[in-house]
Tab-separated table of C-alpha atoms and ligand atoms in Angstrom:
chain	number	residue	atom	x	y	z
A	1	MET	CA	-7.949	7.401	23.687
A	2	VAL	CA	-7.184	4.412	21.502
A	3	GLN	CA	-4.988	1.601	22.713
A	4	CYS	CA	-1.556	0.730	20.174
A	5	ARG	CA	-2.542	-3.002	18.500
A	6	ILE	CA	1.036	-3.399	18.956
A	7	CYS	CA	2.214	-2.302	22.629
A	8	GLY	CA	-1.110	-1.129	24.064
A	9	GLY	CA	0.205	2.243	24.749
A	10	PRO	CA	-1.744	5.396	24.096
A	11	VAL	CA	-2.499	6.510	20.297
A	12	GLU	CA	-2.387	10.162	19.880
A	13	GLU	CA	-4.839	11.162	16.856
A	14	PHE	CA	-2.526	13.375	14.790
A	15	PHE	CA	-5.532	13.780	11.630
A	16	ASP	CA	-8.973	12.745	10.895
A	17	PHE	CA	-10.437	12.581	7.235
A	18	GLY	CA	-13.845	12.246	8.803
A	19	ARG	CA	-15.863	9.744	6.911
A	20	GLN	CA	-14.345	7.572	4.056
A	21	PRO	CA	-15.598	4.470	1.939
A	22	VAL	CA	-13.583	1.479	1.786
A	23	SER	CA	-10.983	2.817	-0.736
A	24	ASP	CA	-10.738	-0.320	-3.277
A	25	SER	CA	-14.688	-0.417	-3.565
A	26	PHE	CA	-15.173	0.286	-7.151
A	27	VAL	CA	-18.808	0.473	-7.212
A	28	THR	CA	-21.391	-0.275	-10.575
A	29	PRO	CA	-23.489	2.187	-11.676
A	30	GLN	CA	-26.497	0.080	-10.075
A	31	THR	CA	-24.436	-0.371	-6.563
A	32	ALA	CA	-23.363	2.778	-6.211
A	33	GLY	CA	-23.956	4.440	-2.657
A	34	SER	CA	-23.909	0.944	-0.925
A	35	GLU	CA	-20.292	1.530	0.200
A	36	PHE	CA	-19.094	1.160	3.483
A	37	TYR	CA	-17.960	3.787	5.586
A	38	PHE	CA	-15.857	4.386	8.385
A	39	ARG	CA	-14.096	7.160	10.097
A	40	LEU	CA	-10.356	7.445	8.867
A	41	ALA	CA	-8.160	8.776	11.167
A	42	ALA	CA	-4.604	8.126	11.930
A	43	GLY	CA	-2.495	8.596	15.144
A	44	VAL	CA	1.014	7.758	16.472
A	45	CYS	CA	1.588	5.455	19.868
A	46	ALA	CA	3.362	7.474	22.274
A	47	GLU	CA	5.390	4.549	23.721
A	48	CYS	CA	6.134	2.294	20.514
A	49	THR	CA	6.011	4.914	17.688
A	50	MET	CA	3.455	3.187	15.337
A	51	VAL	CA	1.528	4.899	13.534
A	52	GLN	CA	-1.860	3.399	13.019
A	53	LEU	CA	-5.388	3.975	12.568
A	54	VAL	CA	-7.983	4.560	14.891
A	55	GLU	CA	-10.838	2.700	13.725
A	56	GLU	CA	-10.564	-0.744	11.541
A	57	VAL	CA	-12.480	-1.805	8.672
A	58	PRO	CA	-13.833	-5.323	9.357
A	59	ARG	CA	-11.587	-7.190	6.620
A	60	GLU	CA	-14.278	-8.935	4.784
A	61	GLN	CA	-15.354	-5.031	3.995
A	62	MET	CA	-11.925	-5.088	2.161
A	63	PHE	CA	-11.010	-8.143	0.709
A	64	HIS	CA	-13.298	-10.362	-0.522
A	65	GLU	CA	-13.955	-11.856	-4.403
A	66	ASP	CA	-14.366	-8.504	-5.868
A	67	TYR	CA	-11.049	-7.069	-4.636
A	68	PRO	CA	-9.779	-5.713	-7.703
A	69	TYR	CA	-6.362	-4.600	-7.074
A	70	ARG	CA	-3.124	-6.100	-9.285
A	71	SER	CA	0.296	-6.510	-8.498
A	72	ALA	CA	0.926	-7.052	-12.468
A	73	GLY	CA	-0.545	-3.479	-13.332
A	74	SER	CA	2.898	-1.829	-13.252
A	75	VAL	CA	5.512	-2.776	-14.983
A	76	VAL	CA	7.933	-1.707	-12.458
A	77	MET	CA	6.690	-3.503	-10.091
A	78	ARG	CA	6.492	-6.832	-11.928
A	79	GLU	CA	10.203	-6.467	-12.309
A	80	HIS	CA	10.621	-5.500	-8.879
A	81	PHE	CA	9.155	-8.491	-7.526
A	82	GLU	CA	11.102	-10.954	-10.386
A	83	LYS	CA	14.101	-9.669	-8.921
A	84	TYR	CA	13.508	-10.148	-5.442
A	85	ALA	CA	12.314	-13.500	-6.411
A	86	HIS	CA	15.380	-14.615	-8.298
A	87	GLN	CA	17.466	-13.024	-5.099
A	88	LEU	CA	15.680	-15.322	-3.017
A	89	LEU	CA	16.112	-18.308	-5.448
A	90	GLY	CA	20.298	-17.649	-5.170
A	91	THR	CA	20.303	-17.175	-1.324
A	92	GLU	CA	17.552	-18.451	1.031
A	93	LEU	CA	16.088	-20.874	-0.971
A	94	ALA	CA	19.154	-22.571	-2.233
A	95	GLY	CA	19.029	-25.422	-0.214
A	96	GLU	CA	17.468	-28.477	-0.390
A	97	ASP	CA	13.837	-28.422	-0.814
A	98	PRO	CA	12.970	-25.314	0.572
A	99	PHE	CA	9.528	-23.823	0.984
A	100	VAL	CA	8.234	-19.815	0.450
A	101	VAL	CA	5.002	-18.668	1.778
A	102	GLU	CA	3.685	-15.097	0.773
A	103	ILE	CA	1.202	-13.465	2.514
A	104	GLY	CA	-0.880	-11.454	0.503
A	105	SER	CA	0.197	-13.543	-2.973
A	106	ASN	CA	-2.411	-11.270	-4.885
A	107	ASP	CA	-2.255	-11.927	-9.018
A	108	GLY	CA	1.212	-14.160	-8.196
A	109	THR	CA	3.436	-11.592	-9.721
A	110	MET	CA	5.966	-12.556	-7.140
A	111	LEU	CA	5.811	-16.594	-6.506
A	112	LYS	CA	5.178	-16.918	-10.428
A	113	THR	CA	8.954	-16.695	-10.662
A	114	ILE	CA	9.497	-18.951	-7.563
A	115	GLY	CA	7.095	-21.379	-9.007
A	116	ARG	CA	8.769	-21.792	-12.293
A	117	ALA	CA	12.043	-22.453	-10.681
A	118	GLY	CA	10.000	-25.616	-9.428
A	119	VAL	CA	10.476	-24.447	-5.593
A	120	ARG	CA	7.517	-25.501	-3.273
A	121	HIS	CA	5.740	-22.110	-2.530
A	122	LEU	CA	2.186	-21.510	-1.222
A	123	GLY	CA	0.568	-18.033	-1.215
A	124	VAL	CA	-2.123	-16.865	1.076
A	125	ASP	CA	-4.487	-14.511	-0.345
A	126	PRO	CA	-8.375	-13.827	0.557
A	127	SER	CA	-9.303	-12.222	-2.389
A	128	ALA	CA	-10.919	-15.132	-4.519
A	129	GLN	CA	-10.717	-13.347	-8.238
A	130	VAL	CA	-6.903	-12.038	-7.563
A	131	ALA	CA	-6.200	-15.233	-6.246
A	132	GLY	CA	-7.292	-16.948	-9.488
A	133	PHE	CA	-5.033	-14.914	-11.843
A	134	ALA	CA	-2.350	-16.379	-9.554
A	135	ARG	CA	-3.440	-19.745	-10.042
A	136	ALA	CA	-3.445	-19.403	-13.964
A	137	GLU	CA	0.146	-18.681	-13.625
A	138	GLY	CA	1.099	-21.831	-12.231
A	139	VAL	CA	0.890	-20.649	-8.792
A	140	ARG	CA	-0.549	-22.463	-5.523
A	141	VAL	CA	-2.801	-20.374	-3.605
A	142	ARG	CA	-4.936	-20.777	-0.315
A	143	THR	CA	-7.793	-18.686	-0.572
A	144	ASP	CA	-7.564	-17.571	3.344
A	145	PHE	CA	-6.496	-14.801	5.642
A	146	PHE	CA	-3.126	-15.495	6.907
A	147	GLN	CA	-3.430	-15.722	10.650
A	148	ASP	CA	-2.640	-17.829	13.756
A	149	GLY	CA	-4.815	-20.946	12.393
A	150	SER	CA	-4.609	-20.967	8.963
A	151	ALA	CA	-0.543	-20.911	9.583
A	152	ARG	CA	-0.737	-23.873	11.749
A	153	GLU	CA	-2.533	-25.580	9.024
A	154	ILE	CA	-0.025	-24.758	6.481
A	155	ALA	CA	2.919	-25.579	8.927
A	156	ALA	CA	0.922	-29.269	9.368
A	157	ALA	CA	0.375	-29.435	5.976
A	158	ASP	CA	3.623	-28.621	4.371
A	159	GLY	CA	6.234	-28.058	7.062
A	160	PRO	CA	8.530	-25.326	7.834
A	161	ALA	CA	8.977	-22.485	5.754
A	162	ASN	CA	12.217	-20.913	5.027
A	163	VAL	CA	10.797	-17.806	3.878
A	164	ILE	CA	7.560	-16.076	4.539
A	165	PHE	CA	7.562	-12.963	2.252
A	166	SER	CA	5.010	-10.529	2.193
A	167	ALA	CA	4.789	-6.971	0.299
A	168	ASN	CA	2.259	-4.286	1.219
A	169	THR	CA	-0.151	-6.649	3.443
A	170	VAL	CA	1.059	-7.185	6.840
A	171	SER	CA	0.667	-3.175	6.941
A	172	HIS	CA	-3.217	-4.259	6.017
A	173	ILE	CA	-3.875	-6.399	9.214
A	174	ALA	CA	-4.870	-4.550	12.298
A	175	TYR	CA	-4.905	-8.177	14.172
A	176	ILE	CA	-0.928	-8.015	13.746
A	177	ASP	CA	-0.290	-10.667	17.183
A	178	SER	CA	-2.408	-13.418	15.386
A	179	VAL	CA	0.025	-12.907	12.437
A	180	PHE	CA	3.052	-13.243	14.233
A	181	ARG	CA	1.824	-16.356	15.957
A	182	GLY	CA	1.341	-17.748	12.673
A	183	VAL	CA	4.574	-16.363	11.781
A	184	ASP	CA	5.951	-18.375	14.873
A	185	ALA	CA	4.387	-21.719	14.206
A	186	LEU	CA	5.408	-21.851	10.337
A	187	LEU	CA	8.550	-20.556	10.159
A	188	ALA	CA	11.686	-23.007	10.048
A	189	PRO	CA	14.401	-22.009	12.928
A	190	ASP	CA	16.708	-20.402	10.859
A	191	GLY	CA	13.907	-18.701	8.556
A	192	ILE	CA	13.275	-15.279	7.624
A	193	PHE	CA	10.123	-13.331	8.029
A	194	VAL	CA	10.414	-10.522	5.083
A	195	ILE	CA	8.000	-7.495	4.815
A	196	GLU	CA	8.026	-4.920	2.253
A	197	ASP	CA	6.005	-1.760	2.911
A	198	ARG	CA	5.341	1.843	2.036
A	199	TYR	CA	8.027	3.722	4.441
A	200	LEU	CA	6.432	6.226	7.176
A	201	GLY	CA	9.933	8.409	6.527
A	202	ALA	CA	8.919	8.679	2.712
A	203	ILE	CA	5.718	9.459	3.489
A	204	ILE	CA	6.362	12.352	6.128
A	205	ALA	CA	8.954	13.754	3.914
A	206	GLN	CA	6.524	13.890	1.060
A	207	ASN	CA	3.412	14.912	2.847
A	208	ALA	CA	2.066	11.827	0.499
A	209	PHE	CA	-1.291	11.884	2.845
A	210	ASP	CA	-2.946	9.799	0.201
A	211	GLN	CA	-1.078	6.822	1.677
A	212	ILE	CA	-3.467	6.637	4.621
A	213	TYR	CA	-6.379	4.798	3.972
A	214	ASP	CA	-8.601	1.669	5.379
A	215	GLU	CA	-6.070	-1.096	4.098
A	216	HIS	CA	-2.966	1.035	5.279
A	217	PHE	CA	-3.787	0.329	9.022
A	218	TYR	CA	-0.614	0.371	10.105
A	219	LEU	CA	2.563	2.739	8.474
A	220	PHE	CA	5.890	1.123	9.246
A	221	SER	CA	9.348	2.853	10.572
A	222	VAL	CA	12.252	1.136	11.148
A	223	THR	CA	11.709	1.956	14.667
A	224	SER	CA	8.476	0.594	15.313
A	225	VAL	CA	8.776	-2.020	13.301
A	226	ARG	CA	11.789	-3.104	15.892
A	227	ALA	CA	9.363	-2.562	18.205
A	228	MET	CA	6.796	-5.005	16.781
A	229	ALA	CA	9.075	-7.640	15.997
A	230	GLU	CA	10.342	-7.824	19.577
A	231	ARG	CA	6.874	-7.544	21.072
A	232	PHE	CA	6.163	-10.397	19.691
A	233	GLY	CA	9.485	-12.468	20.310
A	234	PHE	CA	11.282	-11.940	17.081
A	235	GLU	CA	14.119	-9.721	16.009
A	236	LEU	CA	14.336	-7.136	13.419
A	237	ALA	CA	17.855	-8.423	11.453
A	238	ASP	CA	18.151	-5.729	8.549
A	239	VAL	CA	16.465	-2.830	6.718
A	240	GLU	CA	16.911	-2.262	2.826
A	241	PRO	CA	15.359	1.134	1.467
A	242	LEU	CA	13.430	0.407	-1.825
A	243	ALA	CA	12.451	2.983	-4.633
A	244	VAL	CA	9.301	1.686	-5.119
A	245	HIS	CA	5.915	2.945	-4.249
A	246	GLY	CA	7.268	6.347	-3.567
A	247	GLY	CA	9.441	5.127	-0.866
A	248	SER	CA	9.382	1.888	0.770
A	249	MET	CA	11.330	-0.276	3.205
A	250	ARG	CA	12.357	-4.359	3.165
A	251	TYR	CA	12.306	-5.404	6.731
A	252	THR	CA	14.131	-8.700	7.256
A	253	ILE	CA	12.918	-10.078	10.740
A	254	ALA	CA	14.243	-13.485	12.197
A	255	ARG	CA	14.163	-15.414	15.572
A	256	PRO	CA	16.453	-13.584	18.334
A	257	GLY	CA	19.994	-13.942	17.528
A	258	GLN	CA	19.582	-16.654	14.555
A	259	ARG	CA	20.778	-13.749	12.218
A	260	ALA	CA	23.524	-11.311	12.441
A	261	VAL	CA	21.610	-7.506	13.072
A	262	SER	CA	22.963	-5.242	10.633
A	263	ALA	CA	24.153	-1.714	11.283
A	264	ALA	CA	21.511	-0.529	8.677
A	265	VAL	CA	18.781	-1.086	11.231
A	266	THR	CA	20.636	1.318	14.110
A	267	GLU	CA	21.603	3.854	11.313
A	268	HIS	CA	17.739	4.273	9.960
A	269	VAL	CA	16.734	4.156	13.791
A	270	GLU	CA	19.101	6.854	14.706
A	271	ARG	CA	18.308	9.132	11.133
A	272	GLU	CA	14.335	8.513	12.611
A	273	ARG	CA	15.044	9.912	15.733
A	274	GLU	CA	17.176	12.933	14.337
A	275	THR	CA	14.382	13.494	11.651
A	276	GLY	CA	11.515	13.831	14.104
A	277	LEU	CA	9.791	10.748	12.684
A	278	THR	CA	9.431	9.528	16.744
A	279	ARG	CA	7.858	13.262	18.052
A	280	PRO	CA	4.488	14.615	18.026
A	281	GLU	CA	5.555	17.665	16.504
A	282	THR	CA	6.263	16.246	13.041
A	283	TYR	CA	2.680	14.834	12.848
A	284	HIS	CA	1.057	17.880	13.895
A	285	ARG	CA	3.201	19.817	11.135
A	286	PHE	CA	2.318	16.834	8.581
A	287	ALA	CA	-1.383	17.510	9.464
A	288	GLN	CA	-1.279	21.244	8.617
A	289	HIS	CA	0.534	20.610	5.328
A	290	VAL	CA	-1.945	17.961	4.479
A	291	ARG	CA	-5.019	20.753	5.098
A	292	GLU	CA	-2.721	23.437	2.719
A	293	SER	CA	-2.236	20.540	-0.082
A	294	CYS	CA	-6.052	19.933	-0.338
A	295	ARG	CA	-7.228	23.051	-0.359
A	296	GLU	CA	-4.299	23.937	-2.737
A	297	LEU	CA	-5.678	21.419	-4.949
A	298	VAL	CA	-9.131	22.184	-4.869
A	299	ARG	CA	-8.501	25.680	-5.468
A	300	LEU	CA	-6.366	24.652	-8.453
A	301	LEU	CA	-9.219	22.662	-9.982
A	302	THR	CA	-11.821	25.193	-9.829
A	303	GLU	CA	-9.754	27.586	-11.613
A	304	LEU	CA	-9.119	24.882	-14.261
A	305	ARG	CA	-13.103	24.277	-14.781
A	306	GLU	CA	-13.513	28.540	-14.292
A	307	GLU	CA	-11.023	28.688	-17.495
A	308	GLY	CA	-12.439	26.185	-19.195
A	309	ARG	CA	-9.698	23.986	-19.354
A	310	SER	CA	-10.502	19.860	-19.363
A	311	VAL	CA	-8.756	17.703	-16.615
A	312	VAL	CA	-8.990	14.153	-16.444
A	313	ALA	CA	-7.421	11.919	-13.207
A	314	TYR	CA	-4.800	9.014	-14.259
A	315	GLY	CA	-4.462	6.145	-12.007
A	316	ALA	CA	-8.054	4.677	-10.025
A	317	THR	CA	-5.635	4.452	-6.805
A	318	ALA	CA	-6.724	2.978	-3.423
A	319	LYS	CA	-4.818	6.108	-2.384
A	320	SER	CA	-7.000	8.570	-4.711
A	321	ALA	CA	-10.022	7.779	-2.387
A	322	THR	CA	-8.686	9.828	0.408
A	323	VAL	CA	-8.030	12.486	-1.864
A	324	ILE	CA	-11.333	12.794	-3.549
A	325	ASN	CA	-13.589	12.377	-0.577
A	326	TYR	CA	-11.624	14.132	1.751
A	327	CYS	CA	-11.264	16.982	-0.637
A	328	GLY	CA	-14.695	16.629	-2.397
A	329	ILE	CA	-13.456	16.080	-5.750
A	330	GLY	CA	-16.281	14.686	-7.837
A	331	PRO	CA	-17.161	14.041	-11.720
A	332	ASP	CA	-17.925	18.085	-11.992
A	333	LEU	CA	-14.350	18.954	-11.197
A	334	VAL	CA	-12.528	15.336	-13.109
A	335	PRO	CA	-14.921	13.793	-15.129
A	336	PHE	CA	-13.129	10.319	-15.260
A	337	ILE	CA	-10.692	8.288	-14.292
A	338	CYS	CA	-8.203	6.401	-16.729
A	339	ASP	CA	-6.835	3.253	-15.240
A	340	ASN	CA	-5.585	-0.142	-16.716
A	341	THR	CA	-7.185	-2.499	-14.427
A	342	PRO	CA	-9.961	-4.262	-15.837
A	343	ALA	CA	-12.118	-4.931	-12.636
A	344	LYS	CA	-11.949	-1.341	-12.146
A	345	GLN	CA	-13.072	0.215	-15.570
A	346	GLY	CA	-16.892	0.996	-16.189
A	347	ARG	CA	-16.892	1.229	-12.243
A	348	LEU	CA	-17.344	4.642	-10.135
A	349	ALA	CA	-14.585	5.560	-7.725
A	350	PRO	CA	-15.817	4.948	-4.248
A	351	GLY	CA	-17.556	7.852	-2.627
A	352	THR	CA	-17.430	10.754	-4.962
A	353	HIS	CA	-18.701	8.298	-8.010
A	354	ILE	CA	-15.737	9.775	-10.777
A	355	PRO	CA	-16.040	6.854	-13.328
A	356	VAL	CA	-13.343	4.833	-14.462
A	357	ARG	CA	-12.536	4.121	-18.062
A	358	PRO	CA	-9.452	2.439	-19.648
A	359	SER	CA	-6.144	4.111	-20.217
A	360	GLU	CA	-6.760	3.940	-24.160
A	361	ASP	CA	-9.558	6.694	-23.330
A	362	PHE	CA	-6.811	9.090	-22.198
A	363	ALA	CA	-5.973	10.199	-25.907
A	364	LYS	CA	-9.523	10.236	-27.417
A	365	PRO	CA	-8.919	13.410	-27.043
A	366	TYR	CA	-5.909	14.318	-24.626
A	367	PRO	CA	-7.252	16.757	-21.902
A	368	ASP	CA	-5.422	19.833	-21.052
A	369	TYR	CA	-4.608	18.827	-18.109
A	370	ALA	CA	-3.789	15.372	-15.847
A	371	LEU	CA	-4.259	14.538	-12.444
A	372	LEU	CA	-1.648	12.033	-11.643
A	373	PHE	CA	-3.112	10.089	-8.725
A	374	ALA	CA	-0.779	7.006	-9.368
A	375	TRP	CA	2.044	9.655	-8.660
A	376	ASN	CA	4.548	6.521	-7.279
A	377	HIS	CA	4.412	5.294	-10.792
A	378	ALA	CA	5.267	8.754	-12.508
A	379	GLU	CA	8.105	7.217	-14.036
A	380	GLU	CA	6.594	4.732	-15.623
A	381	ILE	CA	3.592	6.375	-16.511
A	382	MET	CA	5.139	9.849	-18.024
A	383	ALA	CA	7.445	7.446	-20.295
A	384	LYS	CA	4.156	5.721	-21.182
A	385	GLU	CA	2.275	8.756	-21.828
A	386	ARG	CA	5.051	10.773	-23.305
A	387	GLU	CA	2.754	11.783	-26.243
A	388	PHE	CA	0.541	13.580	-23.893
A	389	ARG	CA	3.265	16.053	-22.619
A	390	ALA	CA	4.463	16.586	-26.498
A	391	ALA	CA	1.037	17.230	-27.589
A	392	GLY	CA	0.972	20.282	-24.966
A	393	GLY	CA	-0.729	18.553	-21.900
A	394	LYS	CA	0.213	19.133	-18.247
A	395	TRP	CA	0.315	16.809	-15.748
A	396	ILE	CA	-1.126	18.248	-12.044
A	397	LEU	CA	0.546	16.263	-8.937
A	398	TYR	CA	-0.163	16.774	-5.382
A	399	VAL	CA	2.873	15.231	-4.068
A	400	PRO	CA	5.375	16.470	-2.346
A	401	GLU	CA	2.871	19.526	-3.282
A	402	VAL	CA	0.736	20.669	-5.672
A	403	HIS	CA	2.287	21.520	-8.783
A	404	ILE	CA	2.146	21.453	-12.693
A	405	VAL	CA	4.964	19.391	-14.613
B	501	LIG	N1	1.662	-8.235	-2.167
B	501	LIG	C1	1.347	-7.737	-3.502
B	501	LIG	C2	-0.203	-7.329	-2.737
B	501	LIG	C3	-0.317	-6.210	-2.210
B	501	LIG	S1	-2.654	-5.766	-2.161
B	501	LIG	C4	1.952	-6.330	-4.035
B	501	LIG	O1	2.820	-5.881	-3.130
B	501	LIG	O2	1.448	-5.707	-4.862
B	501	LIG	C5	-2.882	-6.906	-0.400
B	501	LIG	C6	-3.036	-7.866	-0.652
B	501	LIG	O3	-2.895	-8.834	0.584
B	501	LIG	C7	-4.435	-8.240	-1.360
B	501	LIG	O4	-4.236	-9.341	-2.232
B	501	LIG	C8	-5.456	-8.861	-0.533
B	501	LIG	O5	-6.048	-9.781	-0.714
B	501	LIG	C9	-4.049	-9.282	0.712
B	501	LIG	N2	-4.678	-9.397	1.974
B	501	LIG	C10	-5.266	-8.710	3.047
B	501	LIG	N3	-5.547	-9.030	4.178
B	501	LIG	C11	-4.484	-10.490	4.464
B	501	LIG	C12	-4.226	-11.539	5.113
B	501	LIG	N4	-4.621	-11.423	6.368
B	501	LIG	N5	-3.705	-12.685	4.812
B	501	LIG	C13	-3.552	-12.639	3.589
B	501	LIG	N6	-3.073	-11.664	2.818
B	501	LIG	C14	-4.044	-10.770	2.700
B	502	LIG	P1	-1.276	1.683	-6.993
B	502	LIG	O1	-0.410	3.231	-6.436
B	502	LIG	O2	0.043	0.815	-7.145
B	502	LIG	O3	-1.937	1.288	-5.436
B	502	LIG	P2	-3.069	1.783	-4.428
B	502	LIG	O4	-4.444	1.569	-5.578
B	502	LIG	O5	-2.794	0.768	-3.335
B	502	LIG	O6	-3.064	3.241	-4.480
B	502	LIG	O7	-2.265	1.593	-8.122
B	502	LIG	C1	-1.950	2.092	-9.083
B	502	LIG	C2	-3.125	2.265	-10.463
B	502	LIG	O8	-2.835	2.977	-11.200
B	502	LIG	C3	-3.863	0.693	-10.688
B	502	LIG	O9	-5.187	1.037	-10.621
B	502	LIG	C4	-3.402	0.570	-11.603
B	502	LIG	C5	-2.841	1.894	-12.538
B	502	LIG	N1	-2.221	2.123	-13.333
B	502	LIG	C6	-2.300	2.327	-14.649
B	502	LIG	O10	-3.524	2.816	-14.896
B	502	LIG	N2	-1.238	2.489	-15.703
B	502	LIG	C7	-0.385	2.335	-15.619
B	502	LIG	O11	0.561	2.461	-16.299
B	502	LIG	C8	0.176	2.177	-14.148
B	502	LIG	C9	1.620	2.072	-13.624
B	502	LIG	C10	-0.630	1.784	-13.024
B	503	LIG	ZN1	2.832	1.126	20.525
């Protein structure tokens, strides 16, 4: 049995997706087949309850020059980060010469608002192409992995950070002990470390199994993040549920005793206990539902093909790598995926090699059905593509179960 990366306790495996390619490796027709494969399996720690992968993908296989994901691909996400940047500017960053560091700053969607306000900031992100987009927005970026050593260098050069912010990135870092040592070296005595990520409670409740993939090494809950913060010498001071990405949580971490611990923390821990998030049976039931959903999805797509209906997919998400590779969905069932990310267009989705085409191709002509891989952006996409429905088109979703709308 593998040991928990947080506490060393035993990790009980609850789902094995088998051999899977790196989720964001959109290959060219020439490089198809060169994807890095690993065994994607998730487990839950019997001691601290942290849900985590049992096998780690070397970080350079995931985050490099060619890493294609862009935060700016969703208007909802752009507004979400802009709003939080303004909130920070009005509170934690309102003092004299504040300094903020973002771990996983990507294309600068969050920091550009901070930069425009003239506040000292630094984004840290190892993926060179997306870091370049951030620089083009006037954001200062260190193209690097955040960890113990890089954090010490930042602290020496720029001084302590009042806020260390990180959205959808800390969960990607298996070597989390090093991250916390880095935060300890860099964070001002009364500073805050804010983590925002997909919420395990929402993932289990909605059977959102595709949130399990290489980059999501951890799936956070309030219970497990509190245990993690304590393990590494910090305190979880506040939590705030967020609607983005199908259900997220914002965790505010501080040095012990520096911030009042809000009632929301204990309330969520209690709710997680009540809803069974800390019990193994929950994960066995989840595993059962995943198998059912995948069978149902393949059955539906096969039936539609036999009936001669056209189906294309929408949103070449990292999440969909789990779906297409576990279910065995290739171009025979779904001829292409529409996506607005230039770095994914003209490429092939990892593993089953479904071609990715620009969003504009969606209407040339509209298919009978559209499989929504970016279900977490359903509202935004369905609003943008309302003419598809008006023309008689139907969306296929598989979260919380396979259904047609
Ligand atoms: N914060 C953005 C981007 C999330 S994608 C958002 O929420 O939309 C995750 C980002 O983390 C990628 O840009 C990736 O390059 C970066 N990343 C991965 N490991 C990292 C590490 N150890 N330190 C800093 N950034 C990292
Ligand atoms: P997302 O679900 O945010 O993340 P992940 O890759 O981690 O699963 O990815 C959304 C994808 O969908 C991204 O490739 C951009 C694309 N997209 C569109 O093509 N059109 C849109 O309107 C939106 C919101 C996203
Ligand atoms: Zn543990």
